[in-house]
Coordinates of C-alpha atoms in Angstrom, one line a residue:
M1 CA 10.2 2.9 -5.6
N2 CA 13.3 1.5 -3.9
L3 CA 15.6 0.1 -6.5
K4 CA 17.8 -1.6 -3.9
T5 CA 15.7 -4.8 -3.9
L6 CA 15.8 -8.2 -5.5
S7 CA 12.6 -9.8 -6.8
Y8 CA 11.6 -13.4 -6.2
G9 CA 12.9 -14.1 -9.7
D10 CA 16.3 -12.7 -8.9
Y11 CA 16.5 -14.8 -5.8
A12 CA 15.5 -17.8 -7.8
V13 CA 18.3 -17.2 -10.3
F14 CA 20.8 -16.6 -7.5
L15 CA 19.7 -19.8 -5.7
I16 CA 20.1 -21.8 -8.9
Y17 CA 23.7 -20.4 -9.2
F18 CA 24.4 -21.3 -5.6
V19 CA 23.1 -24.8 -5.9
I20 CA 25.0 -25.5 -9.1
V21 CA 28.3 -24.3 -7.7
A22 CA 27.9 -26.0 -4.3
S23 CA 26.7 -29.3 -5.9
Y24 CA 29.5 -29.3 -8.5
G25 CA 32.1 -28.5 -5.8
W26 CA 30.8 -31.4 -3.7
W27 CA 30.9 -33.7 -6.7
V28 CA 34.5 -32.7 -7.5
Y29 CA 35.4 -33.1 -3.8
K30 CA 33.9 -36.6 -3.6
R31 CA 35.1 -37.8 -7.0
K32 CA 38.7 -36.5 -6.7
H33 CA 39.2 -36.6 -2.9
N34 CA 41.6 -39.2 -1.6
A35 CA 41.6 -39.9 2.1
D36 CA 45.4 -40.2 1.9
A37 CA 45.8 -37.1 -0.1
T38 CA 49.1 -35.2 0.5
S39 CA 49.3 -31.6 1.6
K40 CA 50.6 -30.6 -1.8
D41 CA 47.6 -32.3 -3.4
Y42 CA 45.2 -30.4 -1.2
F43 CA 46.9 -27.0 -1.5
L44 CA 47.9 -27.3 -5.2
A45 CA 45.6 -29.9 -6.8
E46 CA 48.9 -31.4 -8.0
G47 CA 48.6 -32.6 -11.6
S48 CA 44.8 -32.7 -11.7
L49 CA 43.8 -29.3 -13.2
T50 CA 43.4 -29.0 -17.0
W51 CA 44.5 -26.0 -19.0
W52 CA 41.0 -24.6 -19.2
A53 CA 40.5 -25.0 -15.4
I54 CA 43.9 -23.3 -14.8
G55 CA 43.0 -20.4 -17.1
A56 CA 39.5 -20.0 -15.7
S57 CA 40.8 -20.2 -12.1
L58 CA 43.4 -17.5 -12.8
I59 CA 40.8 -15.1 -14.0
A60 CA 38.2 -16.0 -11.3
S61 CA 40.8 -15.4 -8.6
N62 CA 41.9 -12.1 -10.3
I63 CA 38.5 -10.6 -11.2
S64 CA 36.7 -9.7 -8.0
A65 CA 35.1 -6.8 -6.2
E66 CA 38.1 -4.6 -7.0
Q67 CA 37.4 -5.1 -10.7
F68 CA 33.7 -5.0 -10.8
I69 CA 33.4 -2.3 -8.2
G70 CA 36.8 -0.7 -8.0
T71 CA 37.7 -0.7 -11.8
S72 CA 34.2 0.3 -12.8
G73 CA 34.5 3.2 -10.3
S74 CA 37.8 4.2 -11.7
A75 CA 36.4 4.0 -15.2
F76 CA 33.6 6.3 -14.0
K77 CA 36.2 8.8 -12.9
M78 CA 39.1 8.4 -15.5
G79 CA 37.7 6.3 -18.4
L80 CA 39.2 3.7 -20.6
A81 CA 42.7 4.3 -19.4
I82 CA 42.1 2.1 -16.4
S83 CA 42.0 -0.8 -18.9
T84 CA 45.8 -0.7 -19.0
Y85 CA 45.7 -3.0 -15.9
E86 CA 43.8 -5.6 -18.0
W87 CA 45.4 -5.3 -21.4
M88 CA 49.0 -5.0 -20.1
A89 CA 48.3 -8.0 -17.9
A90 CA 47.5 -10.1 -21.1
I91 CA 51.1 -9.5 -22.3
T92 CA 52.5 -10.0 -18.8
L93 CA 50.8 -13.4 -18.7
V94 CA 52.6 -14.4 -21.9
I95 CA 55.9 -13.4 -20.4
V96 CA 55.2 -15.3 -17.2
A97 CA 54.3 -18.4 -19.2
V98 CA 57.5 -18.3 -21.2
F99 CA 60.1 -17.3 -18.6
F100 CA 58.7 -17.7 -15.1
I101 CA 56.7 -20.9 -15.0
P102 CA 59.5 -23.1 -16.5
V103 CA 61.8 -22.0 -13.8
Y104 CA 59.3 -22.8 -11.0
L105 CA 58.4 -26.2 -12.5
K106 CA 62.0 -27.2 -13.4
N107 CA 63.1 -26.6 -9.8
K108 CA 60.0 -28.2 -8.3
I109 CA 58.9 -25.0 -6.6
F110 CA 55.4 -25.0 -5.2
T111 CA 55.3 -21.8 -3.1
M112 CA 56.9 -18.4 -3.3
P113 CA 58.6 -18.7 0.1
Q114 CA 60.0 -22.1 -1.0
F115 CA 61.6 -20.4 -4.0
L116 CA 63.2 -17.8 -1.7
H117 CA 64.4 -20.6 0.7
Q118 CA 65.9 -22.6 -2.2
R119 CA 67.4 -19.6 -4.0
Y120 CA 68.5 -17.5 -1.0
N121 CA 68.1 -18.8 2.5
G122 CA 65.5 -19.6 5.2
T123 CA 65.6 -16.1 6.8
V124 CA 64.6 -14.4 3.6
A125 CA 61.9 -17.0 3.0
M126 CA 60.5 -16.6 6.5
V127 CA 60.5 -12.8 6.4
M128 CA 58.7 -12.8 3.1
A129 CA 56.2 -15.4 4.1
I130 CA 55.1 -13.2 7.0
F131 CA 55.1 -10.2 4.7
W132 CA 52.9 -11.9 2.3
L133 CA 50.5 -13.1 4.9
L134 CA 50.1 -9.6 6.2
L135 CA 49.7 -8.2 2.7
Y136 CA 47.1 -10.8 1.7
I137 CA 45.0 -10.3 4.9
V138 CA 45.3 -6.5 5.5
V139 CA 45.1 -5.4 1.9
N140 CA 43.5 -8.1 -0.2
L141 CA 41.1 -10.0 2.0
M142 CA 39.9 -6.8 3.6
S143 CA 39.4 -4.9 0.4
I144 CA 37.6 -7.8 -1.4
L145 CA 35.3 -8.3 1.5
Y146 CA 34.5 -4.6 2.0
L147 CA 34.1 -3.7 -1.7
G148 CA 32.2 -6.9 -2.3
A149 CA 29.8 -6.3 0.5
L150 CA 29.4 -2.7 -0.5
A151 CA 28.2 -3.9 -3.9
I152 CA 26.0 -6.7 -2.7
S153 CA 24.4 -4.3 -0.2
G154 CA 23.9 -1.7 -2.9
I155 CA 22.0 -4.1 -5.1
S156 CA 20.1 -6.2 -2.5
G157 CA 19.4 -3.6 0.2
L158 CA 20.9 -6.0 2.8
D159 CA 22.9 -4.6 5.6
I160 CA 26.6 -4.3 4.6
H161 CA 27.8 -6.0 7.8
L162 CA 25.5 -9.0 7.0
C163 CA 26.9 -9.1 3.5
I164 CA 30.5 -9.2 4.7
W165 CA 29.7 -12.3 6.9
L166 CA 27.7 -14.1 4.2
L167 CA 30.4 -13.6 1.6
A168 CA 33.0 -14.9 4.0
I169 CA 31.0 -18.0 5.0
F170 CA 30.3 -18.9 1.3
S171 CA 34.0 -18.5 0.5
V172 CA 35.2 -20.7 3.4
I173 CA 32.8 -23.5 2.4
I174 CA 34.4 -23.6 -1.1
T175 CA 38.0 -23.1 0.2
L176 CA 37.8 -26.0 2.6
G177 CA 37.5 -28.4 -0.4
G178 CA 41.1 -27.6 -1.4
M179 CA 42.5 -26.3 -4.7
K180 CA 40.8 -29.0 -6.8
V181 CA 37.4 -27.8 -5.7
I182 CA 38.4 -24.1 -6.1
G183 CA 39.9 -24.8 -9.6
Y184 CA 37.0 -26.6 -11.1
T185 CA 34.2 -24.5 -9.5
D186 CA 36.0 -21.4 -10.8
V187 CA 35.1 -22.6 -14.3
I188 CA 31.5 -22.1 -13.4
Q189 CA 32.3 -18.8 -11.6
V190 CA 34.0 -17.4 -14.7
A191 CA 31.2 -18.4 -17.0
V192 CA 28.7 -16.7 -14.7
L193 CA 30.7 -13.6 -14.1
I194 CA 31.4 -13.1 -17.9
L195 CA 27.7 -13.7 -18.8
G196 CA 26.4 -11.5 -16.0
G197 CA 29.1 -8.8 -16.7
L198 CA 28.1 -8.7 -20.4
M199 CA 24.5 -8.3 -19.5
A200 CA 25.4 -5.2 -17.4
T201 CA 27.4 -3.8 -20.4
Y202 CA 24.5 -4.6 -22.7
L203 CA 22.0 -2.8 -20.5
A204 CA 24.2 0.3 -20.2
L205 CA 24.8 0.7 -23.9
T206 CA 21.1 0.1 -24.9
L207 CA 20.0 2.6 -22.2
L208 CA 22.3 5.2 -23.8
S209 CA 20.9 4.5 -27.3
E210 CA 17.3 4.7 -26.0
K211 CA 17.9 8.0 -24.4
E212 CA 19.1 9.4 -27.7
G213 CA 16.1 8.0 -29.6
T214 CA 17.8 5.1 -31.3
T215 CA 18.2 1.4 -30.5
G216 CA 20.9 -1.2 -30.6
L217 CA 24.2 -2.1 -28.8
L218 CA 26.4 -0.6 -31.5
N219 CA 24.5 2.7 -31.5
G220 CA 24.9 2.9 -27.7
F221 CA 28.7 2.4 -28.0
K222 CA 28.9 5.1 -30.7
I223 CA 27.0 7.6 -28.5
L224 CA 29.3 6.7 -25.6
H225 CA 32.4 7.2 -27.6
S226 CA 31.2 10.5 -29.1
E227 CA 29.7 12.1 -26.0
A228 CA 32.4 10.9 -23.5
T229 CA 35.4 11.5 -25.7
D230 CA 37.5 12.5 -22.7
H231 CA 37.0 9.0 -21.2
F232 CA 38.5 7.2 -24.2
H233 CA 42.2 7.9 -23.9
M234 CA 44.7 5.3 -22.8
I235 CA 47.7 7.6 -22.2
F236 CA 47.2 10.7 -20.0
K237 CA 49.0 14.0 -20.5
K238 CA 50.5 15.8 -17.6
D239 CA 47.6 18.2 -17.3
N240 CA 45.1 15.4 -16.8
P241 CA 43.6 15.4 -13.3
N242 CA 44.0 11.6 -13.2
Y243 CA 47.7 11.7 -14.1
M244 CA 48.7 10.8 -10.5
D245 CA 47.0 7.4 -10.9
L246 CA 48.2 6.7 -14.5
P247 CA 51.2 8.8 -15.2
G248 CA 51.5 8.9 -19.0
L249 CA 54.0 6.6 -20.6
S250 CA 54.8 4.9 -17.2
V251 CA 51.9 2.5 -18.0
L252 CA 53.9 1.3 -21.0
I253 CA 57.5 1.6 -20.1
G254 CA 57.5 2.2 -16.3
G255 CA 56.0 1.0 -13.1
M256 CA 53.0 -0.8 -14.6
W257 CA 55.4 -3.6 -15.6
I258 CA 56.5 -4.0 -12.0
T259 CA 52.9 -4.1 -10.8
N260 CA 51.9 -6.7 -13.4
L261 CA 55.0 -8.9 -13.4
N262 CA 55.1 -9.0 -9.6
Y263 CA 51.4 -9.8 -9.4
W264 CA 51.2 -12.5 -12.1
G265 CA 54.7 -14.0 -11.8
C266 CA 55.8 -13.7 -8.1
N267 CA 52.4 -14.0 -6.3
Q268 CA 51.4 -17.2 -4.6
Y269 CA 47.8 -16.3 -5.0
I270 CA 48.1 -16.4 -8.8
T271 CA 50.9 -18.8 -9.6
Q272 CA 49.5 -21.5 -7.3
R273 CA 47.0 -22.4 -10.1
A274 CA 49.8 -23.4 -12.5
L275 CA 52.4 -24.9 -10.1
G276 CA 50.8 -28.3 -9.8
A277 CA 50.6 -28.9 -13.6
N278 CA 53.1 -29.9 -16.3
L279 CA 54.7 -27.1 -18.4
K280 CA 52.5 -27.6 -21.5
T281 CA 49.3 -27.6 -19.4
A282 CA 50.4 -24.6 -17.3
R283 CA 51.3 -22.6 -20.4
G284 CA 48.1 -23.4 -22.1
G285 CA 46.1 -22.3 -19.1
I286 CA 48.0 -19.0 -18.7
L287 CA 47.6 -18.2 -22.4
F288 CA 43.8 -18.9 -22.1
A289 CA 43.8 -16.5 -19.2
A290 CA 45.6 -13.9 -21.3
F291 CA 42.8 -14.0 -23.9
L292 CA 40.2 -13.7 -21.2
K293 CA 42.0 -10.6 -19.9
L294 CA 41.5 -8.9 -23.2
L295 CA 37.8 -9.2 -22.7
M296 CA 37.7 -7.9 -19.2
P297 CA 37.4 -4.1 -20.0
V298 CA 34.2 -4.9 -21.9
I299 CA 32.8 -6.3 -18.6
V300 CA 34.2 -4.0 -16.0
V301 CA 35.3 -0.8 -17.7
L302 CA 32.6 0.0 -20.3
P303 CA 29.9 -0.1 -17.7
G304 CA 31.7 2.4 -15.6
I305 CA 32.1 4.8 -18.5
A306 CA 28.5 4.3 -19.5
A307 CA 27.4 5.0 -15.8
Y308 CA 29.4 8.3 -16.0
L309 CA 27.5 9.4 -19.2
L310 CA 24.2 8.3 -17.8
Y311 CA 25.0 10.2 -14.6
Q312 CA 25.7 13.3 -16.7
K313 CA 22.3 12.8 -18.3
G314 CA 20.6 12.9 -15.0
M315 CA 20.3 9.2 -14.0
F316 CA 20.8 7.7 -10.5
H317 CA 22.2 10.8 -8.9
Q318 CA 20.9 9.8 -5.5
E319 CA 22.2 6.2 -5.8
M320 CA 25.7 7.5 -6.6
M321 CA 26.0 9.5 -3.4
S322 CA 27.6 8.3 -0.2
S323 CA 25.8 8.7 3.2
S324 CA 27.5 12.0 3.7
G325 CA 26.5 13.3 0.2
V326 CA 29.8 12.7 -1.6
L327 CA 29.9 11.4 -5.1
D328 CA 31.1 7.8 -4.7
P329 CA 32.6 6.2 -7.9
N330 CA 32.5 2.8 -6.2
K331 CA 28.7 2.9 -6.5
A332 CA 28.7 3.1 -10.3
Y333 CA 28.4 -0.6 -11.0
P334 CA 25.8 -1.4 -8.3
S335 CA 23.7 1.6 -9.5
L336 CA 23.8 0.3 -13.0
L337 CA 22.8 -3.2 -12.0
N338 CA 19.8 -1.9 -10.1
L339 CA 18.3 -0.9 -13.5
L340 CA 18.3 -4.5 -14.8
P341 CA 14.9 -6.2 -15.1
S342 CA 14.0 -9.1 -12.8
G343 CA 15.9 -12.3 -13.5
L344 CA 18.7 -10.5 -15.3
K345 CA 19.4 -8.6 -12.2
G346 CA 19.6 -11.9 -10.3
L347 CA 22.1 -13.2 -13.0
S348 CA 24.3 -10.1 -12.6
F349 CA 24.0 -10.4 -8.8
A350 CA 25.2 -14.0 -9.1
A351 CA 28.0 -12.9 -11.4
L352 CA 29.2 -10.3 -8.9
T353 CA 28.9 -12.8 -6.0
A354 CA 30.8 -15.4 -8.1
A355 CA 33.7 -13.0 -8.7
I356 CA 33.9 -12.0 -5.1
V357 CA 33.7 -15.6 -3.7
A358 CA 36.1 -17.0 -6.2
S359 CA 38.7 -14.4 -5.4
L360 CA 38.2 -14.8 -1.6
A361 CA 38.5 -18.5 -1.9
G362 CA 41.7 -18.3 -3.9
K363 CA 43.2 -15.8 -1.5
A364 CA 42.3 -17.8 1.6
N365 CA 43.8 -20.9 0.1
S366 CA 47.1 -19.1 -0.6
I367 CA 47.2 -17.8 2.9
A368 CA 46.6 -21.3 4.3
T369 CA 49.3 -22.7 1.9
I370 CA 52.0 -20.2 3.0
F371 CA 51.2 -20.4 6.7
T372 CA 51.0 -24.2 6.7
L373 CA 53.9 -25.2 4.4
D374 CA 56.3 -22.3 4.8
I375 CA 55.8 -21.2 8.4
Y376 CA 54.3 -24.0 10.5
K377 CA 56.0 -26.9 8.6
K378 CA 59.5 -25.2 8.5
A379 CA 59.7 -23.2 11.8
I380 CA 57.2 -24.7 14.2
N381 CA 56.6 -28.4 13.6
P382 CA 58.9 -29.9 10.9
A383 CA 57.7 -33.4 11.8
A384 CA 54.0 -32.7 11.1
D385 CA 52.4 -35.3 8.8
D386 CA 50.2 -34.5 5.8
K387 CA 46.9 -35.1 7.6
K388 CA 47.8 -32.6 10.3
L389 CA 49.0 -30.1 7.7
V390 CA 45.7 -30.3 5.8
N391 CA 43.6 -29.9 8.9
L392 CA 45.8 -26.9 10.0
G393 CA 45.3 -25.4 6.5
K394 CA 41.6 -25.6 6.9
W395 CA 41.7 -23.9 10.3
S396 CA 44.0 -21.2 8.7
V397 CA 41.4 -20.4 6.2
V398 CA 38.8 -19.8 8.9
V399 CA 41.2 -17.7 11.0
A400 CA 42.3 -15.6 8.0
M401 CA 38.7 -15.0 7.0
V402 CA 37.7 -13.9 10.5
L403 CA 40.6 -11.4 10.5
G404 CA 39.5 -10.2 7.1
I405 CA 36.0 -9.6 8.4
L406 CA 37.2 -7.7 11.5
L407 CA 39.5 -5.5 9.4
S408 CA 36.8 -4.7 6.8
E409 CA 34.4 -3.9 9.6
L410 CA 36.9 -1.6 11.5
I411 CA 38.8 0.2 8.7
G412 CA 37.2 -0.7 5.4
K413 CA 35.1 2.5 5.1
A414 CA 37.9 4.7 6.2
L415 CA 40.3 3.4 3.5
M416 CA 37.8 2.7 0.6
G417 CA 34.6 4.4 1.3
E418 CA 33.2 8.0 0.9
G419 CA 34.1 8.6 -2.7
K420 CA 37.6 6.9 -2.7
Q421 CA 38.7 4.6 -5.5
G422 CA 39.0 1.2 -4.0
F423 CA 40.9 -0.2 -6.9
Q424 CA 43.6 2.5 -6.6
Y425 CA 43.9 1.8 -2.9
I426 CA 44.8 -1.8 -3.6
Q427 CA 47.3 -0.9 -6.3
E428 CA 49.1 1.8 -4.3
Y429 CA 49.5 -0.1 -1.1
T430 CA 50.5 -3.3 -2.8
G431 CA 53.0 -1.2 -4.6
F432 CA 54.8 -0.5 -1.3
V433 CA 56.3 -4.0 -1.4
S434 CA 56.1 -4.9 -5.2
P435 CA 59.4 -3.3 -6.3
G436 CA 61.6 -5.0 -3.7
I437 CA 59.9 -8.4 -4.2
F438 CA 60.2 -8.2 -8.0
A439 CA 63.8 -7.2 -7.9
M440 CA 64.6 -10.1 -5.6
F441 CA 62.8 -12.6 -7.8
I442 CA 64.1 -11.4 -11.2
L443 CA 67.7 -11.4 -10.1
G444 CA 67.1 -14.6 -8.2
F445 CA 66.0 -16.2 -11.5
F446 CA 68.6 -14.9 -13.9
W447 CA 71.7 -13.9 -12.0
K448 CA 73.3 -16.6 -10.0
K449 CA 75.5 -14.2 -8.0
A450 CA 72.6 -12.5 -6.2
T451 CA 73.1 -13.2 -2.5
S452 CA 70.7 -13.5 0.5
N453 CA 72.0 -10.2 2.0
A454 CA 71.1 -8.5 -1.3
A455 CA 67.7 -10.1 -1.2
M456 CA 67.1 -8.9 2.4
F457 CA 68.0 -5.4 1.3
A458 CA 65.4 -5.5 -1.5
T459 CA 62.8 -6.9 0.9
V460 CA 63.1 -4.5 3.8
G461 CA 64.9 -1.7 2.0
G462 CA 62.4 -1.6 -0.8
F463 CA 59.5 -1.2 1.6
I464 CA 61.3 1.5 3.6
M465 CA 62.2 3.4 0.4
S466 CA 58.6 3.2 -0.8
C467 CA 57.5 4.8 2.4
F468 CA 60.3 7.4 2.1
F469 CA 59.2 8.5 -1.4
K470 CA 55.6 8.6 -0.3
L471 CA 56.4 10.9 2.6
L472 CA 59.2 12.9 1.0
P473 CA 56.9 15.7 -0.4
R474 CA 55.7 16.4 3.2
F475 CA 59.2 17.4 4.2
A476 CA 60.9 18.7 1.1
D477 CA 60.2 21.2 -1.7
L478 CA 59.9 19.2 -4.9
S479 CA 58.6 22.0 -7.1
F480 CA 61.7 21.6 -9.3
L481 CA 60.2 18.3 -10.4
S482 CA 57.0 19.9 -11.7
P483 CA 58.2 19.9 -15.4
Y484 CA 58.6 16.2 -15.2
G485 CA 54.9 15.5 -14.5
F486 CA 55.0 15.4 -10.7
S487 CA 51.6 16.7 -9.5
K488 CA 50.9 19.5 -7.2
L489 CA 48.9 18.9 -4.0
A490 CA 46.9 21.5 -2.3
L491 CA 47.1 22.1 1.4
Q492 CA 47.1 21.2 4.9
D493 CA 45.7 22.7 8.1
D494 CA 44.0 25.6 6.4
K495 CA 47.3 26.7 4.9
V496 CA 47.8 26.7 1.2
T497 CA 51.1 25.0 0.6
Q498 CA 52.4 23.6 -2.6
L499 CA 53.4 20.0 -2.3
Y500 CA 54.6 17.8 -5.2
E501 CA 53.7 14.1 -4.9
I502 CA 55.3 11.4 -6.9
P503 CA 52.8 9.2 -8.9
F504 CA 52.8 5.8 -7.2
L505 CA 53.7 4.0 -10.5
D506 CA 56.7 6.2 -10.9
R507 CA 57.6 5.7 -7.3
M508 CA 57.6 2.0 -7.8
G509 CA 59.9 2.4 -10.8
F510 CA 62.4 4.5 -8.8
V511 CA 62.4 2.0 -5.9
F512 CA 62.8 -1.0 -8.3
I513 CA 65.9 0.6 -9.9
I514 CA 67.4 1.4 -6.5
C515 CA 66.7 -2.2 -5.3
I516 CA 68.4 -3.6 -8.4
V517 CA 71.4 -1.4 -8.1
G518 CA 71.6 -2.1 -4.3
M519 CA 71.4 -5.8 -4.8
Y520 CA 74.1 -5.7 -7.5
I521 CA 76.5 -3.8 -5.2
I522 CA 75.8 -5.9 -2.1
S523 CA 76.1 -9.2 -4.1
K524 CA 79.5 -8.0 -5.5
I525 CA 80.7 -7.2 -2.0
D526 CA 79.5 -10.6 -0.7
G527 CA 81.1 -12.3 -3.6
A528 CA 84.4 -10.7 -2.8
R529 CA 84.1 -11.9 0.8
G530 CA 83.6 -15.5 -0.5
I531 CA 79.9 -15.8 0.3
K532 CA 78.4 -18.5 -1.9
T533 CA 75.0 -18.5 -3.5
N534 CA 72.4 -21.1 -4.4
G535 CA 71.7 -20.8 -8.2
L536 CA 68.6 -22.4 -9.8
E537 CA 68.7 -25.0 -12.5
I538 CA 68.1 -23.1 -15.7
D539 CA 69.0 -23.8 -19.4
A540 CA 67.9 -22.3 -22.7
S541 CA 65.7 -25.2 -23.7
M542 CA 63.3 -24.4 -20.8
F543 CA 62.1 -21.3 -22.6
K544 CA 61.3 -22.9 -25.9
T545 CA 57.5 -22.8 -26.8
S546 CA 55.3 -24.8 -29.1
R547 CA 54.0 -23.4 -32.3
A548 CA 50.5 -23.2 -31.0
F549 CA 51.6 -21.2 -27.9
T550 CA 53.7 -18.9 -30.0
A551 CA 50.9 -18.2 -32.4
G552 CA 48.5 -17.5 -29.5
A553 CA 51.0 -15.2 -27.8
L554 CA 51.5 -13.2 -31.1
I555 CA 47.8 -12.8 -31.4
V556 CA 47.4 -11.5 -27.9
T557 CA 50.3 -9.1 -28.4
G558 CA 48.9 -7.9 -31.7
I559 CA 45.5 -7.2 -30.2
V560 CA 47.0 -5.2 -27.4
V561 CA 49.1 -3.1 -29.8
A562 CA 46.1 -2.5 -31.9
L563 CA 44.0 -1.4 -29.0
Y564 CA 46.6 1.1 -27.8
S565 CA 47.0 2.4 -31.3
I566 CA 43.2 3.1 -31.6
F567 CA 42.6 4.6 -28.2
W568 CA 46.0 6.3 -27.6

């Protein structure tokens, strides 16, 4: 029996999902569309998203193929520790809501390049706008399309190339409606992905309990916890084979903070959801997203751990293998979904599609926003009216998606296939630019003396230093770093050599510190030369929060502390 098929019932469930999302999106577009809408209204849904729409859209844009497929694959390999990206993000969202969003809204900042232009100068803004476009297309769009298509193909049996095109087309249709349509349809997408994701977790845990002669969800979790004990540690020791991906305490006091704060606080793709709202609404939406992040490991991590134990017990060995016979962690989630009964499989298939499409739509909209407002409007045609900008934005969506398709077809398999962890690929290669960007933003926010020359150093120099630290072990003997947790790599060209590679989260921490120090020195030198800076409007009252928000933030923090205490 070929498990890679969908029944008529599954297709019916999926069709219902598609019709609901498309119809609701069309209704939102017709009800809220204004023929004279401004470009900011199109790209940012200025003032029209509620707190629950902002929170849902944040999660829908964040949870995509890299979570369902990549995170589940990483959970299959390394266990609960990969949840650190979700649970630390919950606290990060609180920090962003308190300290970052007020600065953006007070200074009427709508895009990240606009912030850099206003705080530093046009050169820094233009360099980073181009940088972001390349990053979003080459890393994000490509990875979401490839990993998403890999999952859809694994469940449905459809050709992976066809799946890439179908996902892209569906995403373009939603994106062309603008941020209002994306924001409100994301509410449905999140509901579907959470429901479908919970069904996959339920299946996995009940399967485990049945294999041990018991029944019930709770019994399944107890079996999972007792028989896969090595997969239930949040902090890895130096002798753990996965230490390179999650290097011990760095997930609590090191590079993980740079990854999260840069992603959630300095990322057009994410902050765009909140920039069109007032402060109270934006904070409420971000806090809602923080609570949803706490739930994500139940949906995307537990199934991966359960798939690992089921695999150890002899299930879906063939389904987990790549075409060349290599165990492929990225196939853990699709293999699990193939065991669902008709109808429920369709629901989980819809959930997976919802996550992929929502993320693609959000990414494409951000690409269009940056290209249209920060490159075309500023450098190519400053006199362009709003109608022209909106039309150009729509064409930008199409072009970006076509580029994403071509890249995923050409190099997707080489970078993320054949047993590789897709989620880790995204994190590491995004980490080449994260330290410099975050250093530039954090000093730009809170230190008025930071200069544009210093910002350019962080932008370009941060990337160069990331490459340097990545390649350094190839040219230098770093064995003296072994006691500090740097991992040994075996061999090249049939010769056994001992190379010591720096964990990428630690590498990000080193580069961030160098960028901060470099920016400080350069800014001091520029200050002595009389170079003036453009400080932002900031005062202490901006960071005050309501009692309700404070209570919610404390609850989120308390839950995260409790989870780390239990699963240390």
